[in-house]
PDB file of N, CA and C in Angstrom:
ATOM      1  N   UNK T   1       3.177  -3.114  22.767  1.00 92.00           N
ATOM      2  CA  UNK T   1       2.441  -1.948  22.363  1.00 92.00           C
ATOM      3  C   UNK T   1       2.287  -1.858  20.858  1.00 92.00           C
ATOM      4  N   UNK T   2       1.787  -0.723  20.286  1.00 92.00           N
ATOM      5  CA  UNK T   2       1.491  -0.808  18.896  1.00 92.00           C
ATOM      6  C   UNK T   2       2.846  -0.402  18.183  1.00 92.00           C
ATOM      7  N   UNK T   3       4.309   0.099  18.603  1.00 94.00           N
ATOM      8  CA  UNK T   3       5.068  -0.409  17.550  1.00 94.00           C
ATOM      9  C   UNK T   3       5.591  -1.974  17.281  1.00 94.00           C
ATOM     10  N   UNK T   4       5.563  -2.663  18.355  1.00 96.00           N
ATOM     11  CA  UNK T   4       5.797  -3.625  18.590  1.00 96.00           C
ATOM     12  C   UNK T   4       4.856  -5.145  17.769  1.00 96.00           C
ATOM     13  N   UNK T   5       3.415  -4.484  17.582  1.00 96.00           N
ATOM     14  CA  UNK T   5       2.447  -4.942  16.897  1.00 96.00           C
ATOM     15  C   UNK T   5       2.950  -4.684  15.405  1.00 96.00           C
ATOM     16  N   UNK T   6       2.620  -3.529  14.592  1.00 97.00           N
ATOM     17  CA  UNK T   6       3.383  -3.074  13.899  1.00 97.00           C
ATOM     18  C   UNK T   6       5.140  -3.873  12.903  1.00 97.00           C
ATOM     19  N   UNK T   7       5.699  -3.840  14.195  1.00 97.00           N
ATOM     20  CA  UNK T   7       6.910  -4.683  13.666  1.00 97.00           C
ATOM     21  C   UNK T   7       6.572  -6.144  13.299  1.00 97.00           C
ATOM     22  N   UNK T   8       5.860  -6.753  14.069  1.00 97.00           N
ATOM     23  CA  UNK T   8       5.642  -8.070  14.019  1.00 97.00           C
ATOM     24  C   UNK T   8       5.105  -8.267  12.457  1.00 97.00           C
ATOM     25  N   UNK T   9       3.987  -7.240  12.326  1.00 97.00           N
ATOM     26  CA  UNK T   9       3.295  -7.298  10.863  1.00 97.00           C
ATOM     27  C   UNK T   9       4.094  -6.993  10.180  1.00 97.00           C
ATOM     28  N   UNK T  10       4.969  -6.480  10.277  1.00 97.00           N
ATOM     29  CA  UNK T  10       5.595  -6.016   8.636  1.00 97.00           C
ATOM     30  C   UNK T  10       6.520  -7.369   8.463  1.00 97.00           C
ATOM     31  N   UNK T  11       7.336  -7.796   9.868  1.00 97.00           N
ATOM     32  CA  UNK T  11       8.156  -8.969   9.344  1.00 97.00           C
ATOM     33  C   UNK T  11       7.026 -10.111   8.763  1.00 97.00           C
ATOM     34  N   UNK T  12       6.087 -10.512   9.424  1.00 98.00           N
ATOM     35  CA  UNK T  12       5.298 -11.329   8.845  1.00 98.00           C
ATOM     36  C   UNK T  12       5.142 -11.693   7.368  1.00 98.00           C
ATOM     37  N   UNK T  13       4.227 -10.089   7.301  1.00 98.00           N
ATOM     38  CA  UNK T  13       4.475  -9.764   5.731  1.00 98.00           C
ATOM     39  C   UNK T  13       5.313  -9.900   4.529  1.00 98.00           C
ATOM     40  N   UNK T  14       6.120  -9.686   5.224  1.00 96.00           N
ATOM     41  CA  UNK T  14       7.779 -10.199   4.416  1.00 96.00           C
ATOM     42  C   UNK T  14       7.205 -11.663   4.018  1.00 96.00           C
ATOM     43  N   UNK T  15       7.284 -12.554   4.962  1.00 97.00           N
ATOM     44  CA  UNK T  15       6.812 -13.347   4.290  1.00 97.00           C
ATOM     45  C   UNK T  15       5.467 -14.318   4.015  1.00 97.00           C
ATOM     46  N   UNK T  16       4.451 -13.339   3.771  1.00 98.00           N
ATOM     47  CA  UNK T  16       3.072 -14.072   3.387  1.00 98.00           C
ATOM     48  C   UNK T  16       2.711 -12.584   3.076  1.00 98.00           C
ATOM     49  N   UNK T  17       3.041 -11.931   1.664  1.00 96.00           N
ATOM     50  CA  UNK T  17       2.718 -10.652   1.487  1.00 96.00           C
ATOM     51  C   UNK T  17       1.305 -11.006   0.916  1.00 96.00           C
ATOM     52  N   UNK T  18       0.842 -11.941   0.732  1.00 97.00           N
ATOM     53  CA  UNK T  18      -1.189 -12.181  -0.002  1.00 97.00           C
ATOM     54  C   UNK T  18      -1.735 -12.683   1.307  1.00 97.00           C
ATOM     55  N   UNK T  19      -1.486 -12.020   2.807  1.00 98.00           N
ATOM     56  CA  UNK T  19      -2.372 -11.815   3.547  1.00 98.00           C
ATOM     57  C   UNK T  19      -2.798 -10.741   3.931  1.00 98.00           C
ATOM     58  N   UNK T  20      -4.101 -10.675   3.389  1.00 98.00           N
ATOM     59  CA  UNK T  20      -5.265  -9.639   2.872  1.00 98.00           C
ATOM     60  C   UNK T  20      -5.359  -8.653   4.947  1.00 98.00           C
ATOM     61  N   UNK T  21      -5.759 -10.068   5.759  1.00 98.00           N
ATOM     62  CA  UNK T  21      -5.603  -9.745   6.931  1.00 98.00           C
ATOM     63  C   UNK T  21      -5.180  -8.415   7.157  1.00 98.00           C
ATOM     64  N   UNK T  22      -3.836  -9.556   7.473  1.00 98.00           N
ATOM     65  CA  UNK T  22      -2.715  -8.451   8.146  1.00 98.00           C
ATOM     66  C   UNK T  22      -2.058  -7.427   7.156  1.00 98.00           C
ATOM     67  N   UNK T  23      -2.160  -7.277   6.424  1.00 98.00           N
ATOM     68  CA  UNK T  23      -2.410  -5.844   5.532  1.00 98.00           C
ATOM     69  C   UNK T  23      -3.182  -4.716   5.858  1.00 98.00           C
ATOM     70  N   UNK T  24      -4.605  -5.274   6.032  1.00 98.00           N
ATOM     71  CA  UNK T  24      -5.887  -4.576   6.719  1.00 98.00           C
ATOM     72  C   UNK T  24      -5.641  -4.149   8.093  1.00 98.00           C
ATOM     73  N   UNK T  25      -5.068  -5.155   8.662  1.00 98.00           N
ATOM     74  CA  UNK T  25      -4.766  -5.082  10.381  1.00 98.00           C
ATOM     75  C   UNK T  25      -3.529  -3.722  10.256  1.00 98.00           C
ATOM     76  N   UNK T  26      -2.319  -3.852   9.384  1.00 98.00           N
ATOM     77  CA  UNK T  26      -1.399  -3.117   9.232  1.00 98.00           C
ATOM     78  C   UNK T  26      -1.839  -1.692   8.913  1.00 98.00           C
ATOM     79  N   UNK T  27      -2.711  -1.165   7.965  1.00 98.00           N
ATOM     80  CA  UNK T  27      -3.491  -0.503   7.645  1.00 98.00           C
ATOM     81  C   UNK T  27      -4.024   0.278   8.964  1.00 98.00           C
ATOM     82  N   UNK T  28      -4.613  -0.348   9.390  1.00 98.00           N
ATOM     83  CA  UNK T  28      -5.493   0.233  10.576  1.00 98.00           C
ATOM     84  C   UNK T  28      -4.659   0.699  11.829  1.00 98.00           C
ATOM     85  N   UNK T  29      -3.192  -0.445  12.108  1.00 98.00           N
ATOM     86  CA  UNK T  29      -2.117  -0.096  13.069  1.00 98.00           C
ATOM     87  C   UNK T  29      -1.301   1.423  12.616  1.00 98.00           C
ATOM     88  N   UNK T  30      -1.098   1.639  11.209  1.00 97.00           N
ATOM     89  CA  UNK T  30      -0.713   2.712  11.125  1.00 97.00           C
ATOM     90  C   UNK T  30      -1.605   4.001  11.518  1.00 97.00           C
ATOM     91  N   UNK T  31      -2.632   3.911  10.759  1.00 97.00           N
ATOM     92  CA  UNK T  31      -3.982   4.887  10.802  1.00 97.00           C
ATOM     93  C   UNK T  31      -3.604   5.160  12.748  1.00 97.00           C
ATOM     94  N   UNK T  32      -4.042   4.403  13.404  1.00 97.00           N
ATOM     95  CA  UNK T  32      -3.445   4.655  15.172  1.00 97.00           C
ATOM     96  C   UNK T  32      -2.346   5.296  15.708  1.00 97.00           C
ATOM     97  N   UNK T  33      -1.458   5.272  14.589  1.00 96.00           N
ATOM     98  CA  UNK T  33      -0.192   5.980  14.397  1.00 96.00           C
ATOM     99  C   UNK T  33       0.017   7.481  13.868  1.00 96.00           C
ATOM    100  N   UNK T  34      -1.106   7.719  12.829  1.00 95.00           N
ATOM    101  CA  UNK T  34      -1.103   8.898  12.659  1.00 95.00           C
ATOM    102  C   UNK T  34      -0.140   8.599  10.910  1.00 95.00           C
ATOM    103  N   UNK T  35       0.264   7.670  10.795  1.00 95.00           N
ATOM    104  CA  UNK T  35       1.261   7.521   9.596  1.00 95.00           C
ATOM    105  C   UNK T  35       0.056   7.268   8.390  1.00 95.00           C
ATOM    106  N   UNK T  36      -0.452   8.395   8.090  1.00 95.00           N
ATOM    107  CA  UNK T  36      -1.057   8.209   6.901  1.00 95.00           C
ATOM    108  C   UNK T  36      -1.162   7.821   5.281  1.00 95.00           C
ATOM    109  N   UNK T  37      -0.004   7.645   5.046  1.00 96.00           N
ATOM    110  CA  UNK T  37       0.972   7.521   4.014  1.00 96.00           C
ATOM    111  C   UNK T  37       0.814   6.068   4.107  1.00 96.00           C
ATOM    112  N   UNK T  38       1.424   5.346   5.010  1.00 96.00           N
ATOM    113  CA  UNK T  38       2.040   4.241   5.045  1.00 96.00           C
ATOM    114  C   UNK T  38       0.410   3.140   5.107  1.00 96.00           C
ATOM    115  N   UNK T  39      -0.938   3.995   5.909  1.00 98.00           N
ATOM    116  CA  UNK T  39      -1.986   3.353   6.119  1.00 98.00           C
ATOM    117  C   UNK T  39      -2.878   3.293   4.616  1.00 98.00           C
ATOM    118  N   UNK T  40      -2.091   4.673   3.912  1.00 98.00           N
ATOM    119  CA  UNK T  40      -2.873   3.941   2.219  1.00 98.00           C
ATOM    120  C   UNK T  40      -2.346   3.051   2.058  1.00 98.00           C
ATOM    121  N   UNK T  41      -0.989   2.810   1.829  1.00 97.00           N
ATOM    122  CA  UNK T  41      -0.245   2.082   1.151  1.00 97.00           C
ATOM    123  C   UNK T  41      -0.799   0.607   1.465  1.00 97.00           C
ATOM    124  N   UNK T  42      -0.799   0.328   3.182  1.00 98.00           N
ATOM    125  CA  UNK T  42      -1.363  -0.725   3.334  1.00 98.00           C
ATOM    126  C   UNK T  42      -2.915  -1.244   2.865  1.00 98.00           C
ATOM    127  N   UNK T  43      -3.380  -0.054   2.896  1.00 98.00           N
ATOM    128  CA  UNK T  43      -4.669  -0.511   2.451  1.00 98.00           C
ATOM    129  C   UNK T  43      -4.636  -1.263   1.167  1.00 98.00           C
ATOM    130  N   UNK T  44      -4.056  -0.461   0.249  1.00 98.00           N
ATOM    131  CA  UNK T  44      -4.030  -0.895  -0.995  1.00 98.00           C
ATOM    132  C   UNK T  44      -3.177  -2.379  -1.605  1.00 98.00           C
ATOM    133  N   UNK T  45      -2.333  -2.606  -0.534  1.00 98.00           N
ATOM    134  CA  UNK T  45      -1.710  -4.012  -0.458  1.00 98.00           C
ATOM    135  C   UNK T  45      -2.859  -4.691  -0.121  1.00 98.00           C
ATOM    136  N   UNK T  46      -3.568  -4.146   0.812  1.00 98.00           N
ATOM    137  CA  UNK T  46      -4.685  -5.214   0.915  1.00 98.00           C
ATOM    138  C   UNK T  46      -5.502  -5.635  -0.217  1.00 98.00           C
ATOM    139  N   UNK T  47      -5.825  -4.341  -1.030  1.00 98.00           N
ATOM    140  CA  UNK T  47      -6.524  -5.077  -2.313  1.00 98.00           C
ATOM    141  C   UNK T  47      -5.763  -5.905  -2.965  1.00 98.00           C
ATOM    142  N   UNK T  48      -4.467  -5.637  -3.428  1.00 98.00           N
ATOM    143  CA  UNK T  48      -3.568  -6.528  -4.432  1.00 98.00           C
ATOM    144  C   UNK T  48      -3.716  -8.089  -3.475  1.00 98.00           C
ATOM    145  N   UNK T  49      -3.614  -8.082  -2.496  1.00 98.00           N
ATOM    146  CA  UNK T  49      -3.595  -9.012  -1.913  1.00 98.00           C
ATOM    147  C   UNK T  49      -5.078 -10.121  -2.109  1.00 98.00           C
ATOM    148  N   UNK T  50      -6.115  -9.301  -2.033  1.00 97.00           N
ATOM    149  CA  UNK T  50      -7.886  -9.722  -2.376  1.00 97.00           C
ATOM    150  C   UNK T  50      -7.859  -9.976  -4.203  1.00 97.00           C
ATOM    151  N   UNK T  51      -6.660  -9.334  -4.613  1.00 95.00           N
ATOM    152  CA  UNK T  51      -6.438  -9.505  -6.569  1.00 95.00           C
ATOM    153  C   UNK T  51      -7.411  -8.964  -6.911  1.00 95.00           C
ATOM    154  N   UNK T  52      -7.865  -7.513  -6.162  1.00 97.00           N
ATOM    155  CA  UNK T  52      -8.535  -6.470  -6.539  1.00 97.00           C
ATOM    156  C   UNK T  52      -7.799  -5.057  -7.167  1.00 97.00           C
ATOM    157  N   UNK T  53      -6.932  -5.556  -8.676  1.00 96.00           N
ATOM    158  CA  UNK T  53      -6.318  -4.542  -8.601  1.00 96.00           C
ATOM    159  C   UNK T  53      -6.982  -3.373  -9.033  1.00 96.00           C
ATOM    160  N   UNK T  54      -8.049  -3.392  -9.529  1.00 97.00           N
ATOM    161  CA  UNK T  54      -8.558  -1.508  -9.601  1.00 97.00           C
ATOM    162  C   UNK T  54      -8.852  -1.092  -8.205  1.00 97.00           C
ATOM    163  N   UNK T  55      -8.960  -1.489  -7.389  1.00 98.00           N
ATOM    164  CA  UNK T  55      -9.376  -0.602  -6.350  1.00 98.00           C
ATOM    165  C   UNK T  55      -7.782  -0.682  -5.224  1.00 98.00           C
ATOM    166  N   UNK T  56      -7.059  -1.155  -5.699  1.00 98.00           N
ATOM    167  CA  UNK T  56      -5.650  -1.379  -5.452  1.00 98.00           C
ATOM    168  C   UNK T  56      -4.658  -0.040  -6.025  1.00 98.00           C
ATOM    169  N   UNK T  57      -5.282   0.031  -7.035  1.00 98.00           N
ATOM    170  CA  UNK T  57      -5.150   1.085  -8.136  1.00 98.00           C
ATOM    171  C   UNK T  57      -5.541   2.190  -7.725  1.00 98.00           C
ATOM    172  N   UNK T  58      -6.455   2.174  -7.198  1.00 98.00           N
ATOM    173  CA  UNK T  58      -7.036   3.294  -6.332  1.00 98.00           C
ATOM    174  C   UNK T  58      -6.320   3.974  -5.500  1.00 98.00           C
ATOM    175  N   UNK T  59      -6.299   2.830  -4.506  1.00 98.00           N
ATOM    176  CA  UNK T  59      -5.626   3.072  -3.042  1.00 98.00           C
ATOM    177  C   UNK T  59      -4.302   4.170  -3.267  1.00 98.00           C
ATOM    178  N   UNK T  60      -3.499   3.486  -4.498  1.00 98.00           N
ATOM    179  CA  UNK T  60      -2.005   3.960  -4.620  1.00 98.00           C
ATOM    180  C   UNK T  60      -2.184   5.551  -5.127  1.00 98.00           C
ATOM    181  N   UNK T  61      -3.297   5.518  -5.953  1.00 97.00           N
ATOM    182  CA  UNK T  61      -3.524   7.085  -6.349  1.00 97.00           C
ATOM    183  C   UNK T  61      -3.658   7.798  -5.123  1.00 97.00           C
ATOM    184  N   UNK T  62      -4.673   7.299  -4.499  1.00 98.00           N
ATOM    185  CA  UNK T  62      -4.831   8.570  -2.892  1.00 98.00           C
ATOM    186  C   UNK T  62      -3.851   8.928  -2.767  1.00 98.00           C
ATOM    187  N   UNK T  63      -2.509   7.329  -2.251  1.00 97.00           N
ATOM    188  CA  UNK T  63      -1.352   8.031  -1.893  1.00 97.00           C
ATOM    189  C   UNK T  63      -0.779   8.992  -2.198  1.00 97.00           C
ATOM    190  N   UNK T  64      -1.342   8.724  -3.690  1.00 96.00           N
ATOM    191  CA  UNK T  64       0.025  10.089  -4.755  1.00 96.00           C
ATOM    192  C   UNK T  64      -0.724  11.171  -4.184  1.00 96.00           C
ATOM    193  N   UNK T  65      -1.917  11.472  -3.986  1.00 96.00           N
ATOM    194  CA  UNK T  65      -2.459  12.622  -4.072  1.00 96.00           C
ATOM    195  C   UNK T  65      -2.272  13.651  -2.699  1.00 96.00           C
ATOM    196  N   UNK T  66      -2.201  12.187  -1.824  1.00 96.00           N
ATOM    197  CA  UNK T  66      -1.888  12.752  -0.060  1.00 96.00           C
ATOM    198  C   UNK T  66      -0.114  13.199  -0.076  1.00 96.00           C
ATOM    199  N   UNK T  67       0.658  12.679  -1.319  1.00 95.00           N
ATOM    200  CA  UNK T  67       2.174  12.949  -0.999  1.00 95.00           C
ATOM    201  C   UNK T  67       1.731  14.614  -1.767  1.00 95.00           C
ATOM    202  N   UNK T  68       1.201  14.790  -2.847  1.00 94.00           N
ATOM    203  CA  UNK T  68       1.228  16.421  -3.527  1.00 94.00           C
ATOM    204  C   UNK T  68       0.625  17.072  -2.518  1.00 94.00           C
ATOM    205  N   UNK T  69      -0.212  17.067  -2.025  1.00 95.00           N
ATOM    206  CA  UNK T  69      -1.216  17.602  -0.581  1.00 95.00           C
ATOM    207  C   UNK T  69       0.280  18.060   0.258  1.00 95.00           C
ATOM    208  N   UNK T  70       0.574  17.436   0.521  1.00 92.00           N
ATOM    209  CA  UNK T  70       1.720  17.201   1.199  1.00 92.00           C
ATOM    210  C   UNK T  70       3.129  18.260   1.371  1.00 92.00           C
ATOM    211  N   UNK T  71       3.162  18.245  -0.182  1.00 89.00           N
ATOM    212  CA  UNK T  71       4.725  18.612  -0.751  1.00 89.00           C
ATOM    213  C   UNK T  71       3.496  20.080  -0.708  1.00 89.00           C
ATOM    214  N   UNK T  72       2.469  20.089  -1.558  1.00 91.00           N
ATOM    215  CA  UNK T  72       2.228  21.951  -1.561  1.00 91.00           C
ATOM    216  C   UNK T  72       2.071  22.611  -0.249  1.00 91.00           C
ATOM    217  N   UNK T  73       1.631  21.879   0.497  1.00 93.00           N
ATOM    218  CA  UNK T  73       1.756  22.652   1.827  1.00 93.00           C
ATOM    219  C   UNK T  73       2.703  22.447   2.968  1.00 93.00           C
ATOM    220  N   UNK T  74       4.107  22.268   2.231  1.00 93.00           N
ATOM    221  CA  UNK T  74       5.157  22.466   2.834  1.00 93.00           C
ATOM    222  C   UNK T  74       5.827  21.184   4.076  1.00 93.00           C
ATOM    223  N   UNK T  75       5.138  19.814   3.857  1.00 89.00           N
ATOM    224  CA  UNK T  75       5.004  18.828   4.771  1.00 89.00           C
ATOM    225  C   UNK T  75       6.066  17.936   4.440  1.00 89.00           C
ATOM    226  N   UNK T  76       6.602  17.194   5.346  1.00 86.00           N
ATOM    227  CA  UNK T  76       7.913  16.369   4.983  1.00 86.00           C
ATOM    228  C   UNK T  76       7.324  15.447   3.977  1.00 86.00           C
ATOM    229  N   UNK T  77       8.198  14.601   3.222  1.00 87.00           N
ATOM    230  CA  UNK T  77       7.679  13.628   2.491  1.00 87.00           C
ATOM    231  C   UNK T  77       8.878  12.610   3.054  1.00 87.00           C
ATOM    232  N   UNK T  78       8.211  11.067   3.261  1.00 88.00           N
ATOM    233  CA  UNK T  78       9.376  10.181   3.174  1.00 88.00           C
ATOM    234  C   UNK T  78       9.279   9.737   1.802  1.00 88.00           C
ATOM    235  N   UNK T  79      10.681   9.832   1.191  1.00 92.00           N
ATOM    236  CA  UNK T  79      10.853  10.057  -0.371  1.00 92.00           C
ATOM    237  C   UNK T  79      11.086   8.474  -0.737  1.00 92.00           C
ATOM    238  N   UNK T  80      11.296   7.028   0.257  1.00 94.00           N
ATOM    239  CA  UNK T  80      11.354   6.089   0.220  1.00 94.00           C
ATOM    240  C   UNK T  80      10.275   5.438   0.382  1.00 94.00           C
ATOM    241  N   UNK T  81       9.149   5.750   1.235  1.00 93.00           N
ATOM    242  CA  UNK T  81       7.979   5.424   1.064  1.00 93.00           C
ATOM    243  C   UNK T  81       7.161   5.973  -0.652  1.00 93.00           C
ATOM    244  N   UNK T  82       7.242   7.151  -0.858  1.00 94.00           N
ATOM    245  CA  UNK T  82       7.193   8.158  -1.940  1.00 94.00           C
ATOM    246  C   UNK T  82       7.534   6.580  -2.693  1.00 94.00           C
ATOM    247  N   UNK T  83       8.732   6.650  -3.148  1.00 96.00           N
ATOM    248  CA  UNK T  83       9.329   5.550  -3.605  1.00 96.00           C
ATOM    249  C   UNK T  83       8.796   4.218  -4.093  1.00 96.00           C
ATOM    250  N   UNK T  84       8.680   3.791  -2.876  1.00 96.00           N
ATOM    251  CA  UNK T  84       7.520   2.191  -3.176  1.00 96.00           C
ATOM    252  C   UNK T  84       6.484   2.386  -3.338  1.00 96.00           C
ATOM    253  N   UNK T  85       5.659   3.897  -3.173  1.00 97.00           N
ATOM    254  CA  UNK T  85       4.193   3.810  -3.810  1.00 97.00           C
ATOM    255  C   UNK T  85       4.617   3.977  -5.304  1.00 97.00           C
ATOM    256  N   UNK T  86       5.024   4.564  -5.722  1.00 97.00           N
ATOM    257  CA  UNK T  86       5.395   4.595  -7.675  1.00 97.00           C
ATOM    258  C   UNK T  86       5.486   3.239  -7.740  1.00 97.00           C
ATOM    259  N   UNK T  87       6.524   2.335  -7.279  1.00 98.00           N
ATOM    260  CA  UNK T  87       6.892   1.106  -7.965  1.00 98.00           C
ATOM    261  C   UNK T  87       5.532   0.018  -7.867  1.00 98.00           C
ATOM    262  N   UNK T  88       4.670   0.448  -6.146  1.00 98.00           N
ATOM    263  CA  UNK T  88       3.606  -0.161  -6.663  1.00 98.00           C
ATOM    264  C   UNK T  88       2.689  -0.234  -7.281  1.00 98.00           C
ATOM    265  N   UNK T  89       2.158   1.113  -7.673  1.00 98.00           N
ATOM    266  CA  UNK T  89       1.637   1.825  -8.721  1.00 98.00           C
ATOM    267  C   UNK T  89       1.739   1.409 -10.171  1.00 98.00           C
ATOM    268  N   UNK T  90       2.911   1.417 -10.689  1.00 98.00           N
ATOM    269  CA  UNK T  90       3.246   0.777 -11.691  1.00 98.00           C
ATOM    270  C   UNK T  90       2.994  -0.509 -12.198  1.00 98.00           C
ATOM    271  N   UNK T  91       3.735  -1.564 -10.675  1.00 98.00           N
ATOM    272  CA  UNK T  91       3.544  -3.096 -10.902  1.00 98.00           C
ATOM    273  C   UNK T  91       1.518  -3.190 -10.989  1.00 98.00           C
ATOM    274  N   UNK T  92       1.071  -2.846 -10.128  1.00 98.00           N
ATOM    275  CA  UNK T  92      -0.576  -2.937 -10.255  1.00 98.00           C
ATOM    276  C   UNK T  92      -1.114  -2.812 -11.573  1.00 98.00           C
ATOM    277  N   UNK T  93      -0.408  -1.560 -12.049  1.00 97.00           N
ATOM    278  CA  UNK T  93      -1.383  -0.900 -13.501  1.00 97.00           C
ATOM    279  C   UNK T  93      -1.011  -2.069 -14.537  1.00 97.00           C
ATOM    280  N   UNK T  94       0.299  -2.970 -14.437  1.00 97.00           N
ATOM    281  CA  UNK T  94       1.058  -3.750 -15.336  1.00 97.00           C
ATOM    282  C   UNK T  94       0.127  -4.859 -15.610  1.00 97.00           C
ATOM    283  N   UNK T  95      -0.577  -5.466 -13.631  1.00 95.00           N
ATOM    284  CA  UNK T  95      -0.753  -6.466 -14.106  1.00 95.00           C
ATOM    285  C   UNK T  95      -2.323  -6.269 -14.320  1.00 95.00           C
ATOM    286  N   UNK T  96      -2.868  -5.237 -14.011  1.00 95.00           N
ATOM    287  CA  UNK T  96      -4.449  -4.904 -14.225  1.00 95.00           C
ATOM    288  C   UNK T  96      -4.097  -5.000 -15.653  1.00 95.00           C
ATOM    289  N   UNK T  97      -3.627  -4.595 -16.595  1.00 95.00           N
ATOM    290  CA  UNK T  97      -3.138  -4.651 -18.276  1.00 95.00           C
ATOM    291  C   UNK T  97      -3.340  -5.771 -18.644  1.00 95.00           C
ATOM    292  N   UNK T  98      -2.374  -6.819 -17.947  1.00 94.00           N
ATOM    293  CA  UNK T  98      -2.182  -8.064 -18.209  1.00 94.00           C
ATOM    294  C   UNK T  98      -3.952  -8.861 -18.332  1.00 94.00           C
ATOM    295  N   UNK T  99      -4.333  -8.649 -16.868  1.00 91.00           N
ATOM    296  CA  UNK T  99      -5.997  -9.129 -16.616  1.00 91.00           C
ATOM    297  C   UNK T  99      -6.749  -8.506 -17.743  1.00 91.00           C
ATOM    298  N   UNK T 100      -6.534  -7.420 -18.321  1.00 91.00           N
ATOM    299  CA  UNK T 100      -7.275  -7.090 -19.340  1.00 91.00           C
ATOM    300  C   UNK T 100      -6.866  -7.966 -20.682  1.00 91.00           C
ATOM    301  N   UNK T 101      -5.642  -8.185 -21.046  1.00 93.00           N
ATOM    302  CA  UNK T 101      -5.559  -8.610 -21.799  1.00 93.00           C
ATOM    303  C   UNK T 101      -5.744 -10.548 -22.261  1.00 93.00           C
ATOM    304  N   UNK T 102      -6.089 -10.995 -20.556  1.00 91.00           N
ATOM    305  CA  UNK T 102      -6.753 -12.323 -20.835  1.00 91.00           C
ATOM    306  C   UNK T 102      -8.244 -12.445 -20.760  1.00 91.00           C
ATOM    307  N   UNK T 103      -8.609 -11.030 -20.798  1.00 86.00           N
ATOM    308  CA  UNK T 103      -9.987 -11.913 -21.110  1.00 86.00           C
ATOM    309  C   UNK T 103     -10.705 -11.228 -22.753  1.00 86.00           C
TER     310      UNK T 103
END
């Protein structure tokens, strides 16, 4: 069934995290889930994964914006997911910097 789908992708992922795919596929398995949080997040792995980081960049902002959405109207937050969107947030903006600064 779809946690079972789900699990398979994330171990995968673990190891072949620059498949754009199953990011997208992961993305869409959550969205079925109702885990909206977790279906930006994937989305936006999917860009880093395509080495689209502005629109990667993107993705991670929604997140932030769906966790404040969130927190003002009184909604749980997982503060570990919360968590790895900052750190990916960060690493993206670092290396979009970097891409700016080679050309």
């Amino acid at each position: 069934g779809l946690p079972e789908a789900v699990q398979a992708l994330q171990l995968w992922l673990g190891d072949h995290a620059r498949d754009a795919q199953a990011w997208q596929l992961l993305s869409g398995l959550y969205t079925a889930q109702g885990l909206t949080l977790r279906a930006i997040r994937a989305s936006a792995e999917n860009q880093v994964a395509l080495l689209d980081y502005t629109a990667a960049l993107d993705r991670f902002k929604a997140a932030q914006e769906w966790l404040r959405g969130q927190s003002a109207s009184g909604g749980a937050i997982d503060h570990v997911d919360a968590s790895i969107i900052d750190t990916r947030q960060r690493q993206v903006e670092a290396l979009l910097k970097a891409q700016a600064l080679e050309r």
